[in-house]
Coordinates of C-alpha atoms (C1' of nucleotides) in Angstrom, one line a residue:
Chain A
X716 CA -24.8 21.0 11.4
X717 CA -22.4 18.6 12.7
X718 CA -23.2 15.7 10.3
X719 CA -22.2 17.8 7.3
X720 CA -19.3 18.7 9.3
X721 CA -18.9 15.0 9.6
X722 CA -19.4 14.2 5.8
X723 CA -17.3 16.6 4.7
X724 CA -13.9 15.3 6.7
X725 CA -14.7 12.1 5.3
X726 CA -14.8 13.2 2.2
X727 CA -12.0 15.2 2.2
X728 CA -10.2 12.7 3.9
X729 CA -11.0 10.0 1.4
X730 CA -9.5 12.2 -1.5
X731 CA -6.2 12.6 0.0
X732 CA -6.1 9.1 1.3
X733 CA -7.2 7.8 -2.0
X734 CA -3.9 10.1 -3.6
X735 CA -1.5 9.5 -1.0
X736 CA -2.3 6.1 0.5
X737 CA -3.1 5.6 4.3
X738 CA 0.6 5.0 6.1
X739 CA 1.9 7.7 4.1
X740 CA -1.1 10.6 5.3
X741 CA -0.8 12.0 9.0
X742 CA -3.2 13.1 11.1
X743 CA -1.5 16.9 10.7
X744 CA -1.7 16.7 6.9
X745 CA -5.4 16.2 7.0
X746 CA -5.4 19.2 9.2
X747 CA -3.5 20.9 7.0
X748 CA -5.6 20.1 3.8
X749 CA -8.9 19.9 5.1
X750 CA -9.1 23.0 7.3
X751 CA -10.7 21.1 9.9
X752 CA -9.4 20.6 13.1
X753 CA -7.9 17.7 15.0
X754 CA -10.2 18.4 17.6
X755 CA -12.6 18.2 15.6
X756 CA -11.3 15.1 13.5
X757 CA -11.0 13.1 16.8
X758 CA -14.2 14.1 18.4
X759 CA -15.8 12.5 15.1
X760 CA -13.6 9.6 14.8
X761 CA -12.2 8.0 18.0
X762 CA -8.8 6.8 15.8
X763 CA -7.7 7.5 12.7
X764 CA -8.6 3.4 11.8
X765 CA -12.0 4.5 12.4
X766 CA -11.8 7.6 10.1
X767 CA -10.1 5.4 7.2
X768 CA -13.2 2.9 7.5
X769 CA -15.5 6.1 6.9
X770 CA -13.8 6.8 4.2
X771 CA -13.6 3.3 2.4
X772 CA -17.2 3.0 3.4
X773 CA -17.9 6.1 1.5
X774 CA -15.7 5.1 -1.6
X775 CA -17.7 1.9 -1.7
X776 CA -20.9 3.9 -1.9
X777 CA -20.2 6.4 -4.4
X778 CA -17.9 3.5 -6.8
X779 CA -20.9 1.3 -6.7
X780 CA -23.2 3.8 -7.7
X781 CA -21.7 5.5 -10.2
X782 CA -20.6 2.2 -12.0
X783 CA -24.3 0.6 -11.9
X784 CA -25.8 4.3 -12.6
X785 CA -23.4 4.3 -15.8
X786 CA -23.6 0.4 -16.9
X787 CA -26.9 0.8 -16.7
X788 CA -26.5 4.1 -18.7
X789 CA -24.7 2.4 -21.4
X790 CA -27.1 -0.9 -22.3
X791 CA -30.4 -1.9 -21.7
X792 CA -30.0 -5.4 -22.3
X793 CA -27.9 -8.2 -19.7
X794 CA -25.0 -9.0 -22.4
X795 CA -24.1 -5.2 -23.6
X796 CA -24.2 -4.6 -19.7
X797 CA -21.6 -7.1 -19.2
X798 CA -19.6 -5.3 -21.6
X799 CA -20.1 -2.2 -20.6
X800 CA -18.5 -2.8 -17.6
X801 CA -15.3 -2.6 -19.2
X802 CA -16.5 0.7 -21.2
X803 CA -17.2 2.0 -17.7
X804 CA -13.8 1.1 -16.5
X805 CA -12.1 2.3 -19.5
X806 CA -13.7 6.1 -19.0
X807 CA -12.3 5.7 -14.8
X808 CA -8.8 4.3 -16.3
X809 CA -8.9 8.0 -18.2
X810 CA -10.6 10.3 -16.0
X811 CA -8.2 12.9 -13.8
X812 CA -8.3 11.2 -10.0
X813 CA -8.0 7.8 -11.1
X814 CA -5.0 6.6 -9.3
X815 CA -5.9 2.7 -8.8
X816 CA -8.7 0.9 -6.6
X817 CA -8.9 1.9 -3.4
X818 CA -9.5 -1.3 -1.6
X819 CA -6.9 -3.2 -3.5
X820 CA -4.0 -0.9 -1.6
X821 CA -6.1 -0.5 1.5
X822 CA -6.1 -4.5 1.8
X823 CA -2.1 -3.6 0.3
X824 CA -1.1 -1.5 3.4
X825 CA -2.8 -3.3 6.0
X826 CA -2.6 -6.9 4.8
X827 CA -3.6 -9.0 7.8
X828 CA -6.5 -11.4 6.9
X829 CA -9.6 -10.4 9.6
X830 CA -8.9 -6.5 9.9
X831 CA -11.6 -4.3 9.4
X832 CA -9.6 -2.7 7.0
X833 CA -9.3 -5.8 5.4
X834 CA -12.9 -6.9 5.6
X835 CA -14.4 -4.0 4.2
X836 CA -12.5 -4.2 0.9
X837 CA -13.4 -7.7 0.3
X838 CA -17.3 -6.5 0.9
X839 CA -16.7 -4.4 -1.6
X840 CA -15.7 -6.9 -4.1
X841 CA -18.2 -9.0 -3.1
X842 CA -21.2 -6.2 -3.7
X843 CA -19.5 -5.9 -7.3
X844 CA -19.2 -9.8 -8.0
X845 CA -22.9 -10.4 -6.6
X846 CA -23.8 -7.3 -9.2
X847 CA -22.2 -8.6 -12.1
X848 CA -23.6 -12.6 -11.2
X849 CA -26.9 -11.1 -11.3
X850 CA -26.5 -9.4 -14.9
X851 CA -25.1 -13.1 -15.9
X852 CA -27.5 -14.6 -14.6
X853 CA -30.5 -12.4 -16.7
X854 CA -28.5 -12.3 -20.0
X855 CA -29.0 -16.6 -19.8
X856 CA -25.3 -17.4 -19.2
X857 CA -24.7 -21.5 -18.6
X858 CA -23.0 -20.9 -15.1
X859 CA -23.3 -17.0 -14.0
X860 CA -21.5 -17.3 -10.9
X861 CA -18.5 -18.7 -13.0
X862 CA -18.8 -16.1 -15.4
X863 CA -19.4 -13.4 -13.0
X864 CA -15.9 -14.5 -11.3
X865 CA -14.2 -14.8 -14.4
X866 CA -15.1 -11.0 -15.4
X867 CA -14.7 -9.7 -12.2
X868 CA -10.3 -11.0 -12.3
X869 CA -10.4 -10.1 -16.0
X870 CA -11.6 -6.2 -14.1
X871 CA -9.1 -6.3 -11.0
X872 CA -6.2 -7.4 -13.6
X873 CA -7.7 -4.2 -15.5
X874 CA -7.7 -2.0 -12.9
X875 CA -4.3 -2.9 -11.7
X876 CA -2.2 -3.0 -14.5
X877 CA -4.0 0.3 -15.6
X878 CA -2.6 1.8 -12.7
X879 CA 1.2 0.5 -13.2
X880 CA 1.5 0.3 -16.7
X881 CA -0.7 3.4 -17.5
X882 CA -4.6 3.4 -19.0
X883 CA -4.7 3.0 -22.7
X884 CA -5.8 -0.1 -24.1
X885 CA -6.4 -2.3 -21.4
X886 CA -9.8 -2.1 -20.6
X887 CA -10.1 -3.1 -24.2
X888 CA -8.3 -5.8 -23.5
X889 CA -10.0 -7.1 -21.0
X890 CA -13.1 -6.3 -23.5
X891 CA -11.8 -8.8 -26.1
X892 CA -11.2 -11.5 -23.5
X893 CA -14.4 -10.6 -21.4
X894 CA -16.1 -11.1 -25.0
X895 CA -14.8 -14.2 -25.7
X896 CA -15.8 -15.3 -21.9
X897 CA -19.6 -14.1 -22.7
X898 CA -20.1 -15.8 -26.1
X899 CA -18.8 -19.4 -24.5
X900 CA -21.7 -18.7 -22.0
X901 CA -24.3 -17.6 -24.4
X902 CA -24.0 -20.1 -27.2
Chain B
X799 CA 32.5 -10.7 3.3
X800 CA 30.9 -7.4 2.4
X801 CA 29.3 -8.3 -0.2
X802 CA 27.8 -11.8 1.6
X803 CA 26.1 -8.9 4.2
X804 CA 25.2 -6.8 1.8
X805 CA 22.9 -9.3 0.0
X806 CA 21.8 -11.0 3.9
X807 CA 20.2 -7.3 4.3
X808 CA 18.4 -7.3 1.4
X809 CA 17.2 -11.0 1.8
X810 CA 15.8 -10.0 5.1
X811 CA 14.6 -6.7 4.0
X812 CA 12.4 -8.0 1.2
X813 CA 10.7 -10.3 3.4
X814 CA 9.9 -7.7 6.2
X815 CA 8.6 -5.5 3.2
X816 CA 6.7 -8.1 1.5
X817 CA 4.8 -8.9 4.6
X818 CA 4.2 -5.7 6.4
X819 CA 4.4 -3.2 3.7
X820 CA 6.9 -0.2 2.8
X821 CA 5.6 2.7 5.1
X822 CA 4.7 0.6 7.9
X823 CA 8.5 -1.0 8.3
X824 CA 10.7 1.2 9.5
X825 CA 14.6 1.3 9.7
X826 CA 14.6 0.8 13.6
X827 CA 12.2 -2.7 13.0
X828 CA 14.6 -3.6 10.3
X829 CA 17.3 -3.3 12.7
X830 CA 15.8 -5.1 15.4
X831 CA 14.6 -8.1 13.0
X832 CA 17.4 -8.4 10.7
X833 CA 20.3 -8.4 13.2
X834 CA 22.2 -5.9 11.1
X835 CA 23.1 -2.5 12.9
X836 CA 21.3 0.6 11.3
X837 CA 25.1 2.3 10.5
X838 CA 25.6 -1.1 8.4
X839 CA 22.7 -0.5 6.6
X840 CA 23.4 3.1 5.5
X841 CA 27.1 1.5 4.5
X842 CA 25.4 -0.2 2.0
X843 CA 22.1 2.0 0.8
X844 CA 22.5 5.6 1.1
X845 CA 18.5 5.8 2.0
X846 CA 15.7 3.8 2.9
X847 CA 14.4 4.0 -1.1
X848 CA 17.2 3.0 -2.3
X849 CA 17.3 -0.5 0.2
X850 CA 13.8 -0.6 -1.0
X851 CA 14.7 -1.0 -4.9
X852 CA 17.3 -3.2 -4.1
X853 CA 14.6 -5.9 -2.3
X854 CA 12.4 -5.4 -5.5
X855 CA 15.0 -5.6 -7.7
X856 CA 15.9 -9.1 -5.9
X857 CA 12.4 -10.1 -5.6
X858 CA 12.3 -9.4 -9.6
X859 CA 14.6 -12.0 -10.0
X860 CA 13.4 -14.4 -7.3
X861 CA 9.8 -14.8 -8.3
X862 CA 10.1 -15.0 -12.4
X863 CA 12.9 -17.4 -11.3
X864 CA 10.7 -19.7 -9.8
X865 CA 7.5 -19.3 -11.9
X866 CA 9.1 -19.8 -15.3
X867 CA 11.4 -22.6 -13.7
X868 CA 8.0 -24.4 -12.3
X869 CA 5.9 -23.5 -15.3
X870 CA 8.6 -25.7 -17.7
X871 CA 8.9 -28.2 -15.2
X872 CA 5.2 -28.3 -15.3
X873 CA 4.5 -28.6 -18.5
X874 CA 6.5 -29.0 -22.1
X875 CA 4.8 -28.2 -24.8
X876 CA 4.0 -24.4 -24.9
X877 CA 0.4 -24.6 -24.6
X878 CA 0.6 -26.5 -21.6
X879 CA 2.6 -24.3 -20.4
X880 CA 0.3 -21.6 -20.7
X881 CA -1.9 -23.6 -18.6
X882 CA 0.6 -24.2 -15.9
X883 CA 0.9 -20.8 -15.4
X884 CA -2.1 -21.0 -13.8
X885 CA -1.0 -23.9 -11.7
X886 CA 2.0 -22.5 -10.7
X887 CA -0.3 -19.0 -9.4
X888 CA -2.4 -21.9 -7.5
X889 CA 0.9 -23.1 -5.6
X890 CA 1.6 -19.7 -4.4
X891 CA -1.5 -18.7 -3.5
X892 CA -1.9 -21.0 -1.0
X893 CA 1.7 -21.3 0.1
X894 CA 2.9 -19.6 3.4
X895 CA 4.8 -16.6 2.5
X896 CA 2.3 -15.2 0.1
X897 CA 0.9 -12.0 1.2
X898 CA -0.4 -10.5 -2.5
X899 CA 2.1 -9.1 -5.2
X900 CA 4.6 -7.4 -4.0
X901 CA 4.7 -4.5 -6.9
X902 CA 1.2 -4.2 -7.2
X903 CA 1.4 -3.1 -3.3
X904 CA 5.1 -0.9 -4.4
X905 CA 3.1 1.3 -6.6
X906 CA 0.3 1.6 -4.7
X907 CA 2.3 2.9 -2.1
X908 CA 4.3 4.7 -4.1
X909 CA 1.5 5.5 -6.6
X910 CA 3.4 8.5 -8.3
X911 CA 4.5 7.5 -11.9
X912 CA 7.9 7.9 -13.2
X913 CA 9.5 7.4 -9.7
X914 CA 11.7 4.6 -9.8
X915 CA 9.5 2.2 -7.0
X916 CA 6.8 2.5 -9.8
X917 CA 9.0 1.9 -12.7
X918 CA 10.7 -0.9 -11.8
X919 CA 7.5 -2.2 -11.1
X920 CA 6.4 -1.4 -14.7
X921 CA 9.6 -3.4 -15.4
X922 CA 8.7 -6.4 -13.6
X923 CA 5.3 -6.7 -15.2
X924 CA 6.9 -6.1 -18.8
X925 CA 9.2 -9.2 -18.2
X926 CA 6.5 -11.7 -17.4
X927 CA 4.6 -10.2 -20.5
X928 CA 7.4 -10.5 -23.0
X929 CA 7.6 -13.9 -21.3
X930 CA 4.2 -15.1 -22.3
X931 CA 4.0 -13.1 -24.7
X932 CA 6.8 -15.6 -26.3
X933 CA 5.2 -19.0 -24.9
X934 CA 1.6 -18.0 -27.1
X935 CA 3.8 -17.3 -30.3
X936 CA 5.3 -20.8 -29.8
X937 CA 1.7 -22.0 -29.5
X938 CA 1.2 -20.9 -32.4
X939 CA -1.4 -18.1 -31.3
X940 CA -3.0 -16.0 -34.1
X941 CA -2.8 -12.6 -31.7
X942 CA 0.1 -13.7 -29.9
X943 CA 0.7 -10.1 -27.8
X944 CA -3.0 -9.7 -27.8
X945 CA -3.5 -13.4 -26.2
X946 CA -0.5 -12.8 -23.3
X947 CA -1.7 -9.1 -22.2
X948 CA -5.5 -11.2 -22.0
X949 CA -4.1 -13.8 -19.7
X950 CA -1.9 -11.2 -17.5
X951 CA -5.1 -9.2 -16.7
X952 CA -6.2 -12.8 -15.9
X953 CA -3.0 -13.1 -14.1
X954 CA -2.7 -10.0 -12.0
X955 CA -6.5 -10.3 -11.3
X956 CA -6.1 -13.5 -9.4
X957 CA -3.4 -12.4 -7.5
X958 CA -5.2 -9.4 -6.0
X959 CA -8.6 -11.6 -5.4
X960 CA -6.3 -14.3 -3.9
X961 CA -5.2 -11.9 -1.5
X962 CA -8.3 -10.2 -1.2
X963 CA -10.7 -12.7 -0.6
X964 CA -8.1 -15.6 0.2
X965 CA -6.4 -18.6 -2.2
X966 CA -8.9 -20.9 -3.1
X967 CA -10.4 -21.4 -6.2
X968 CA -9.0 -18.4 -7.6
X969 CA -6.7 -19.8 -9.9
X970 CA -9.2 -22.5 -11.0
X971 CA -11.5 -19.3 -12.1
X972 CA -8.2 -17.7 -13.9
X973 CA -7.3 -21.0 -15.4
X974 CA -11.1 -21.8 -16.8
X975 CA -11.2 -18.2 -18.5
X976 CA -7.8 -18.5 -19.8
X977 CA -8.3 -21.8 -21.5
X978 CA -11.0 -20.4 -23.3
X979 CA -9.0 -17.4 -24.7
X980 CA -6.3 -19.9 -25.4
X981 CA -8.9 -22.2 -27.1
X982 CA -10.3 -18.9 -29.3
X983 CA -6.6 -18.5 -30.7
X984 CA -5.6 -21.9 -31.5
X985 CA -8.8 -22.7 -33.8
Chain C
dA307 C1' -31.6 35.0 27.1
dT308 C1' -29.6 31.1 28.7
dA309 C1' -28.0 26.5 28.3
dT310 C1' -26.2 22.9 25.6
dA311 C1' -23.5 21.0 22.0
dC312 C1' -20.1 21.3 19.0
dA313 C1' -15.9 23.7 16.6
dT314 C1' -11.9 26.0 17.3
dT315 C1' -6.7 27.0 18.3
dG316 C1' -2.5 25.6 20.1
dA317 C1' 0.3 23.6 23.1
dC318 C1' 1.5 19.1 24.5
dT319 C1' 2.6 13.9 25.1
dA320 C1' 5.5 9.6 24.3
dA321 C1' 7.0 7.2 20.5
dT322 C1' 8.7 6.7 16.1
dC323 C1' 10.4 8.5 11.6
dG324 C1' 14.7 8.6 8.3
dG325 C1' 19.3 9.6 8.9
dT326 C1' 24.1 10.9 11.2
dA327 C1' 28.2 11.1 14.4
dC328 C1' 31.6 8.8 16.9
dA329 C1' 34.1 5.6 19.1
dT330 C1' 35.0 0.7 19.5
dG331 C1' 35.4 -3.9 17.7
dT332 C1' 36.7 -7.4 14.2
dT333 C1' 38.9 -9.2 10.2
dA334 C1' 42.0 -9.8 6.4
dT335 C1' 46.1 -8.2 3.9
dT336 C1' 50.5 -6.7 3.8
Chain D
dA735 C1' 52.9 -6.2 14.0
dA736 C1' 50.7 -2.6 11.5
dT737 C1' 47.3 -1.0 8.5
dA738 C1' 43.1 -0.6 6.1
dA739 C1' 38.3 -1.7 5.5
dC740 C1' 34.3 -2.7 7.3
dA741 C1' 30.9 -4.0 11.3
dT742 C1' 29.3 -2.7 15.6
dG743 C1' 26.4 -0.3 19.6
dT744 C1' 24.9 3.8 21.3
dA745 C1' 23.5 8.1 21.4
dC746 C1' 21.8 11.6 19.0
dC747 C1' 19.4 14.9 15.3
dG748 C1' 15.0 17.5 13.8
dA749 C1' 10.8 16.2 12.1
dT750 C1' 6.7 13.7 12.4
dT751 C1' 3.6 9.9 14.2
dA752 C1' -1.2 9.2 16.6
dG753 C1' -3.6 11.1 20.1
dT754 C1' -4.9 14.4 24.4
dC755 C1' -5.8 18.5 27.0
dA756 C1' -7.7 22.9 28.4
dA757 C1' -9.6 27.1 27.2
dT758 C1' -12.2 29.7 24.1
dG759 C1' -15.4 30.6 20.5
dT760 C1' -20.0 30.0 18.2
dA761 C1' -24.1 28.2 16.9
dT762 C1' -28.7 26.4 17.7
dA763 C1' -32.6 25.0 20.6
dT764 C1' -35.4 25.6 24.3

DNA sequence: ATATACATTGACTAATCGGTACATGTTATT
DNA sequence: AATAACATGTACCGATTAGTCAATGTATAT
């Protein structure tokens, strides 16, 4: 089927891009790692932009997913879900691929405001920040959207310095603050 | 004076960098838009790695320059100046030159750890710790270290949404979360 | 069984990558 | 005036960049 065919390239290709970063992967290296052809790879894709938007589009899918599946895994009511966001983030920090978020160095390496590229990463923080609002929202919090904002810097500084600095201890770091952040909208 | 050129490459070099990114600039563009011949370049820096530490290194300097310079001017006493932090993040954001952080983007394009991009990235985000870090024990903070790392996350989270989703508010958001977790250590 | 659609290999393009060689300035020191 | 040190432009290196082309499979659908 040429759909799988399809599927699989961009998720190949998402792996290596995710590892390597975008500037720094060629066309002939995804050739060389995927098995697939360039033929094939532009017959699919018309440029290699177009292949990298699969790909984030396909990150964006499985991230979200996996992170509601799991916070939703991990509490049952609104305020332990808001917290276990940042037990969900901690077990990424600490699992094998984790090499940093995606979107931030795909908004990183192609940085002008308007690009696709560009556009697609701050979707995806969007969907997240319209997630997490929602959960404020249902757990009674004076001013969700605030909230939901505040949590969702308290995650990118999270992911990021995770990435630089290595993964142990931040995300309960940002558990204590985000705790702290919660309460003051509860009480 | 050799020395006088040396330092007008890597002025100009860190701001190609910082606005188009590390793979993306190459020598022959930093030829072209410095004014400095390519032999001249590889005078001074025996590769293109090693010009790119020396623009981080200066940027290092540069930027905690400025923001501990502005956050004392901003503020005296040291919880205010914990505050102006924030205010000082604000200022950037929404000046000209800012295109995100420019070692969050060095390690994510250089995402392997150990290698001396991402340490001296590491580096960079140690200083500005140790730096508030210092400013909470003066404010008498019962977790001082605990309370800096907090409003880094807080920190590095705004600078990525900043350049994500663009400058304004952001550091309202940041400011309003940290002056509660400033507010939880001072009772 | 034949037609259609897609996958394949491999050679190829013009441009650019990081880095070098060489010969010619330019400048300051002696 | 001569020398040493550094800056310069230009041309070049082999490798790689994104992307194309033609020719040859190979599968599925009618």
């Amino acid at each position: 089927m040429s759909a799988s065919k399809r599927d699989e390239l961009v998720q190949k290709a998402l792996r290596i891009f995710y590892r390597d970063g975008f500037h720094a992967t060629g066309m002939d290296k995804l050739v060389k790692e995927t098995g697939i052809s360039k033929t094939s790879m532009y017959n699919h894709f018309r440029t290699k932009e177009d292949l990298i938007l699969a790909a984030l589009r396909l990150r964006d899918e499985l991230f979200r997913n996996r992170m509601y599946r799991r916070v939703e895994e991990l509490a049952d009511d609104p305020k332990g879900q808001l917290e276990a966001l940042f037990t969900s983030l901690d077990e990424w920090f600490h699992s094998e691929e984790f090499k940093g978020c995606m979107f931030i160095k795909a908004s990183g390496e192609y940085p002008v405001h308007g690009t696709p590229i560009h556009n697609i990463s701050a979707e995806h923080k969007k969907l997240i920040l319209s997630y997490v609002e929602e959960i404020a929202t249902k757990a009674g919090a004076k001013e969700p959207n605030l909230l939901a904002r505040q949590l969702m810097l308290l995650k990118e500084g999270a992911i990021v310095t995770a990435h630089i600095q290595g993964p142990d201890g931040i995300a309960d770091d940002a558990l204590s603050a985000a705790k702290v952040l919660i309460k003051e909208q509860l009480d």
